[in-house]
mmCIF file of C-alpha atoms and ligand atoms in Angstrom:
data_model
loop_
_atom_site.group_PDB
_atom_site.id
_atom_site.type_symbol
_atom_site.label_atom_id
_atom_site.label_comp_id
_atom_site.label_asym_id
_atom_site.label_seq_id
_atom_site.Cartn_x
_atom_site.Cartn_y
_atom_site.Cartn_z
ATOM 1 C CA UNK A 208 148.470 106.223 71.298
ATOM 2 C CA UNK A 209 148.280 102.413 70.982
ATOM 3 C CA UNK A 210 145.673 101.079 68.607
ATOM 4 C CA UNK A 211 142.968 99.264 70.554
ATOM 5 C CA UNK A 212 140.431 96.914 68.951
ATOM 6 C CA UNK A 213 136.709 97.618 69.372
ATOM 7 C CA UNK A 214 135.651 96.231 72.765
ATOM 8 C CA UNK A 215 132.647 94.337 71.235
ATOM 9 C CA UNK A 216 135.080 92.228 69.210
ATOM 10 C CA UNK A 217 136.563 90.800 72.398
ATOM 11 C CA UNK A 218 133.177 89.745 73.738
ATOM 12 C CA UNK A 219 130.985 86.914 72.570
ATOM 13 C CA UNK A 220 127.267 87.768 72.656
ATOM 14 C CA UNK A 221 125.098 85.804 75.050
ATOM 15 C CA UNK A 222 122.047 88.045 75.282
ATOM 16 C CA UNK A 223 121.615 90.401 72.302
ATOM 17 C CA UNK A 224 120.210 93.924 72.467
ATOM 18 C CA UNK A 225 117.023 92.631 70.773
ATOM 19 C CA UNK A 226 116.592 89.730 73.208
ATOM 20 C CA UNK A 227 117.112 92.076 76.141
ATOM 21 C CA UNK A 228 114.651 94.680 74.800
ATOM 22 C CA UNK A 229 111.932 92.007 74.247
ATOM 23 C CA UNK A 230 112.366 90.520 77.730
ATOM 24 C CA UNK A 231 112.288 93.962 79.406
ATOM 25 C CA UNK A 232 108.872 94.749 77.764
ATOM 26 C CA UNK A 233 107.611 91.481 79.135
ATOM 27 C CA UNK A 234 109.043 92.140 82.583
ATOM 28 C CA UNK A 235 107.414 95.599 82.653
ATOM 29 C CA UNK A 236 104.033 93.944 81.932
ATOM 30 C CA UNK A 237 104.597 91.446 84.728
ATOM 31 C CA UNK A 238 105.464 94.215 87.136
ATOM 32 C CA UNK A 239 102.428 96.195 86.104
ATOM 33 C CA UNK A 240 100.281 93.164 87.001
ATOM 34 C CA UNK A 241 101.608 93.456 90.548
ATOM 35 C CA UNK A 242 99.632 96.743 91.025
ATOM 36 C CA UNK A 243 102.266 98.329 93.286
ATOM 37 C CA UNK A 244 100.734 101.543 94.674
ATOM 38 C CA UNK A 245 103.089 104.639 94.684
ATOM 39 C CA UNK A 246 106.027 102.582 93.433
ATOM 40 C CA UNK A 247 109.617 103.685 94.052
ATOM 41 C CA UNK A 248 112.302 102.119 91.940
ATOM 42 C CA UNK A 249 115.733 101.807 93.667
ATOM 43 C CA UNK A 250 118.507 100.955 91.250
ATOM 44 C CA UNK A 251 121.687 99.470 92.660
ATOM 45 C CA UNK A 252 124.730 101.163 91.107
ATOM 46 C CA UNK A 253 126.806 100.905 89.232
ATOM 47 C CA UNK A 254 125.983 97.748 87.337
ATOM 48 C CA UNK A 255 122.238 98.233 86.970
ATOM 49 C CA UNK A 256 122.132 101.713 85.378
ATOM 50 C CA UNK A 257 121.532 100.590 81.805
ATOM 51 C CA UNK A 258 118.995 98.022 82.751
ATOM 52 C CA UNK A 259 117.194 100.385 85.057
ATOM 53 C CA UNK A 260 117.020 103.082 82.381
ATOM 54 C CA UNK A 261 115.501 100.718 79.816
ATOM 55 C CA UNK A 262 113.186 99.083 82.383
ATOM 56 C CA UNK A 263 111.913 102.476 83.462
ATOM 57 C CA UNK A 264 110.898 103.408 79.892
ATOM 58 C CA UNK A 265 109.251 99.998 79.467
ATOM 59 C CA UNK A 266 107.329 100.588 82.773
ATOM 60 C CA UNK A 267 106.083 103.935 81.386
ATOM 61 C CA UNK A 268 104.726 102.095 78.341
ATOM 62 C CA UNK A 269 103.040 99.630 80.790
ATOM 63 C CA UNK A 270 101.423 102.544 82.555
ATOM 64 C CA UNK A 271 103.675 102.883 85.665
ATOM 65 C CA UNK A 272 105.249 106.162 86.667
ATOM 66 C CA UNK A 273 107.512 105.362 89.638
ATOM 67 C CA UNK A 274 109.809 107.603 91.601
ATOM 68 C CA UNK A 275 113.412 106.695 91.040
ATOM 69 C CA UNK A 276 116.323 106.416 93.518
ATOM 70 C CA UNK A 277 119.857 105.062 93.300
ATOM 71 C CA UNK A 278 121.965 103.380 95.918
ATOM 72 C CA UNK A 279 125.656 102.610 95.234
ATOM 73 C CA UNK A 280 126.873 99.390 96.901
ATOM 74 C CA UNK A 281 130.112 97.500 96.736
ATOM 75 C CA UNK A 282 130.819 93.928 97.810
ATOM 76 C CA UNK A 283 134.333 93.246 98.940
ATOM 77 C CA UNK A 284 135.144 89.684 98.428
ATOM 78 C CA UNK A 285 137.698 88.028 100.684
ATOM 79 C CA UNK A 286 139.618 84.879 100.023
ATOM 80 C CA UNK A 287 136.673 82.677 100.921
ATOM 81 C CA UNK A 288 133.156 83.040 99.534
ATOM 82 C CA UNK A 289 131.695 83.503 102.989
ATOM 83 C CA UNK A 290 133.729 86.629 103.784
ATOM 84 C CA UNK A 291 131.838 88.848 101.269
ATOM 85 C CA UNK A 292 130.673 92.058 102.887
ATOM 86 C CA UNK A 293 128.463 94.745 101.367
ATOM 87 C CA UNK A 294 129.092 98.401 101.955
ATOM 88 C CA UNK A 295 127.073 101.530 101.136
ATOM 89 C CA UNK A 296 129.089 104.009 98.943
ATOM 90 C CA UNK A 297 126.130 106.419 98.354
ATOM 91 C CA UNK A 298 122.798 106.060 99.922
ATOM 92 C CA UNK A 299 119.314 106.944 98.589
ATOM 93 C CA UNK A 300 117.858 110.384 99.484
ATOM 94 C CA UNK A 301 114.140 109.609 99.915
ATOM 95 C CA UNK A 302 112.240 108.323 102.887
ATOM 96 C CA UNK A 303 111.050 104.827 102.118
ATOM 97 C CA UNK A 304 108.649 104.424 105.100
ATOM 98 C CA UNK A 305 105.420 102.700 104.022
ATOM 99 C CA UNK A 306 106.530 102.750 100.350
ATOM 100 C CA UNK A 307 106.370 99.943 97.813
ATOM 101 C CA UNK A 308 109.903 99.526 96.457
ATOM 102 C CA UNK A 309 111.189 97.726 93.376
ATOM 103 C CA UNK A 310 114.936 97.043 93.844
ATOM 104 C CA UNK A 311 116.800 96.642 90.592
ATOM 105 C CA UNK A 312 120.199 94.962 90.136
ATOM 106 C CA UNK A 313 122.199 93.616 87.279
ATOM 107 C CA UNK A 314 123.054 90.103 88.470
ATOM 108 C CA UNK A 315 121.931 87.964 91.335
ATOM 109 C CA UNK A 316 124.842 85.728 92.224
ATOM 110 C CA UNK A 317 125.624 84.929 95.909
ATOM 111 C CA UNK A 318 122.615 87.104 96.737
ATOM 112 C CA UNK A 319 124.475 89.192 99.326
ATOM 113 C CA UNK A 320 124.061 92.509 97.545
ATOM 114 C CA UNK A 321 120.335 92.144 96.938
ATOM 115 C CA UNK A 322 119.683 90.692 100.422
ATOM 116 C CA UNK A 323 121.623 93.620 102.021
ATOM 117 C CA UNK A 324 119.600 96.246 100.079
ATOM 118 C CA UNK A 325 116.342 94.495 100.747
ATOM 119 C CA UNK A 326 117.000 94.195 104.532
ATOM 120 C CA UNK A 327 118.146 97.822 104.670
ATOM 121 C CA UNK A 328 114.989 99.226 103.070
ATOM 122 C CA UNK A 329 112.791 96.879 105.103
ATOM 123 C CA UNK A 330 114.508 98.068 108.277
ATOM 124 C CA UNK A 331 113.716 101.659 107.299
ATOM 125 C CA UNK A 332 109.992 100.832 107.192
ATOM 126 C CA UNK A 333 109.327 100.085 103.528
ATOM 127 C CA UNK A 334 105.910 98.470 103.114
ATOM 128 C CA UNK A 335 107.018 95.996 100.475
ATOM 129 C CA UNK A 336 110.389 95.402 98.749
ATOM 130 C CA UNK A 337 110.196 93.471 95.508
ATOM 131 C CA UNK A 338 113.335 92.596 93.623
ATOM 132 C CA UNK A 339 114.057 92.633 89.871
ATOM 133 C CA UNK A 340 117.342 91.457 88.252
ATOM 134 C CA UNK A 341 118.516 91.252 84.639
ATOM 135 C CA UNK A 342 120.446 88.061 85.174
ATOM 136 C CA UNK A 343 120.080 85.177 87.688
ATOM 137 C CA UNK A 344 123.094 82.924 88.046
ATOM 138 C CA UNK A 345 122.038 79.503 89.176
ATOM 139 C CA UNK A 346 124.875 79.147 91.700
ATOM 140 C CA UNK A 347 124.821 78.360 95.392
ATOM 141 C CA UNK A 348 123.425 81.397 97.145
ATOM 142 C CA UNK A 349 125.128 82.646 100.297
ATOM 143 C CA UNK A 350 122.006 84.589 101.134
ATOM 144 C CA UNK A 351 118.532 83.191 101.230
ATOM 145 C CA UNK A 352 116.952 85.296 98.496
ATOM 146 C CA UNK A 353 115.272 84.818 95.142
ATOM 147 C CA UNK A 354 114.368 87.508 92.628
ATOM 148 C CA UNK A 355 110.670 88.343 92.234
ATOM 149 C CA UNK A 356 111.312 89.360 88.606
ATOM 150 C CA UNK A 357 114.173 88.313 86.414
ATOM 151 C CA UNK A 358 114.942 88.771 82.713
ATOM 152 C CA UNK A 359 117.221 85.773 82.053
ATOM 153 C CA UNK A 360 118.953 82.841 83.764
ATOM 154 C CA UNK A 361 122.624 83.354 83.180
ATOM 155 C CA UNK A 362 125.321 80.763 82.429
ATOM 156 C CA UNK A 363 127.768 80.336 85.353
ATOM 157 C CA UNK A 364 130.391 82.449 83.684
ATOM 158 C CA UNK A 365 131.646 86.024 84.173
ATOM 159 C CA UNK A 366 129.623 88.344 81.929
ATOM 160 C CA UNK A 367 130.147 91.970 80.804
ATOM 161 C CA UNK A 368 128.206 94.662 78.908
ATOM 162 C CA UNK A 369 124.850 96.358 79.228
ATOM 163 C CA UNK A 370 126.155 98.158 82.374
ATOM 164 C CA UNK A 371 128.325 95.378 83.720
ATOM 165 C CA UNK A 372 132.099 95.708 83.842
ATOM 166 C CA UNK A 373 135.332 93.832 84.150
ATOM 167 C CA UNK A 374 137.861 96.239 85.668
ATOM 168 C CA UNK A 375 135.796 99.314 84.643
ATOM 169 C CA UNK A 376 135.545 98.211 81.066
ATOM 170 C CA UNK A 377 132.747 97.031 78.728
ATOM 171 C CA UNK A 378 129.783 98.758 80.450
ATOM 172 C CA UNK A 379 128.953 100.541 77.150
ATOM 173 C CA UNK A 380 128.230 97.391 75.195
ATOM 174 C CA UNK A 381 124.572 97.212 74.174
ATOM 175 C CA UNK A 382 124.483 93.436 74.746
ATOM 176 C CA UNK A 383 125.529 90.993 77.470
ATOM 177 C CA UNK A 384 128.429 88.671 76.634
ATOM 178 C CA UNK A 385 131.477 86.822 77.821
ATOM 179 C CA UNK A 386 135.082 87.528 77.050
ATOM 180 C CA UNK A 387 136.662 85.404 74.378
ATOM 181 C CA UNK A 388 139.298 83.033 75.882
ATOM 182 C CA UNK A 389 142.323 84.975 74.526
ATOM 183 C CA UNK A 390 141.230 88.353 76.023
HETATM 184 P P1 LIG B 252 126.183 88.984 94.759
HETATM 185 O O1 LIG B 252 126.133 89.934 95.864
HETATM 186 O O2 LIG B 252 127.133 87.854 94.904
HETATM 187 O O3 LIG B 252 124.756 88.468 94.394
HETATM 188 O O4 LIG B 252 126.747 89.740 93.466
HETATM 189 C C1 LIG B 252 126.081 90.540 92.742
HETATM 190 C C2 LIG B 252 126.982 91.608 92.122
HETATM 191 O O5 LIG B 252 128.282 91.023 91.801
HETATM 192 C C3 LIG B 252 126.307 92.168 90.963
HETATM 193 O O6 LIG B 252 125.585 93.272 91.255
HETATM 194 C C4 LIG B 252 127.541 92.511 90.091
HETATM 195 O O7 LIG B 252 127.934 93.779 90.331
HETATM 196 C C5 LIG B 252 128.573 91.535 90.494
HETATM 197 N N1 LIG B 252 128.756 90.449 89.612
HETATM 198 C C6 LIG B 252 128.487 89.183 89.796
HETATM 199 N N2 LIG B 252 128.690 88.404 88.727
HETATM 200 C C7 LIG B 252 129.141 89.262 87.794
HETATM 201 C C8 LIG B 252 129.529 88.983 86.369
HETATM 202 O O8 LIG B 252 129.520 87.948 85.809
HETATM 203 N N3 LIG B 252 129.895 90.156 85.739
HETATM 204 C C9 LIG B 252 129.941 91.355 86.301
HETATM 205 N N4 LIG B 252 129.633 91.577 87.584
HETATM 206 C C10 LIG B 252 129.191 90.541 88.280
HETATM 207 MG MG1 LIG B 253 126.383 95.289 91.023
#
C-alpha cells in the first residue's frame, strides 16, 4: 500500500477549529434571539453535516431543542454558470406545514442550492424558512438569496474540511482550509 501523507498537511488553514467553535456559539445565541417557535433544523447533505452537528449542540446550550431533518441535494454544473441545476437525492421525512425552519448549509456560493431548498420548503407550507451557512463567498449570486445567519465570509477560493470535500476527500479535517498549490 502506497504511503500517503496526512491530509491536513496538504491543506492550509483558513478557519481553525477554535475560530469555528467560537463563531458557532455566537451564531447559536443570535439564532436563539430570533425566538423561533417549534423550530425544525434542516441540514443540507452532505457538506453541512459537521457544521450542523456542532451548531445543534451550541443551540442546546442556547436553550433551543429543535427537531432535526436532513435533505441530500446535488447541483450539477454545466459548462456555463447559468446551467446549474439542483436535484433532490434524498428528501426529508417530516411534514413542514406551518413549521419554522432553519436551513443549514456549508457554503453559499451561487445561491442555487439554498434558494432551491428554501423555495421547496416554502412551497410545502412552511411558516418561515431562515437560512444559516458556515461560509458565505462574496461572488456574484445566480439566485437572489442572502443568508440570515452566517459564520464567516469566505475568500473566493475552493475550500475543504469541516465536512466539505474535494472529490470525496478532506471532509474529516477539523478546520476549513485551502489546498496548497502543489497538491
Ligand atoms: P451554490 O449552489 O453555488 O450556492 O453552491 C453551494 C454548494 O456548492 C455548497 O453546498 C457546496 O457543497 C458546494 N461548494 C461551493 N463552493 C465550495 C468549496 O469551495 N468547497 C467545497 N464545496 C463547495
Ligand atoms: Mg453542499
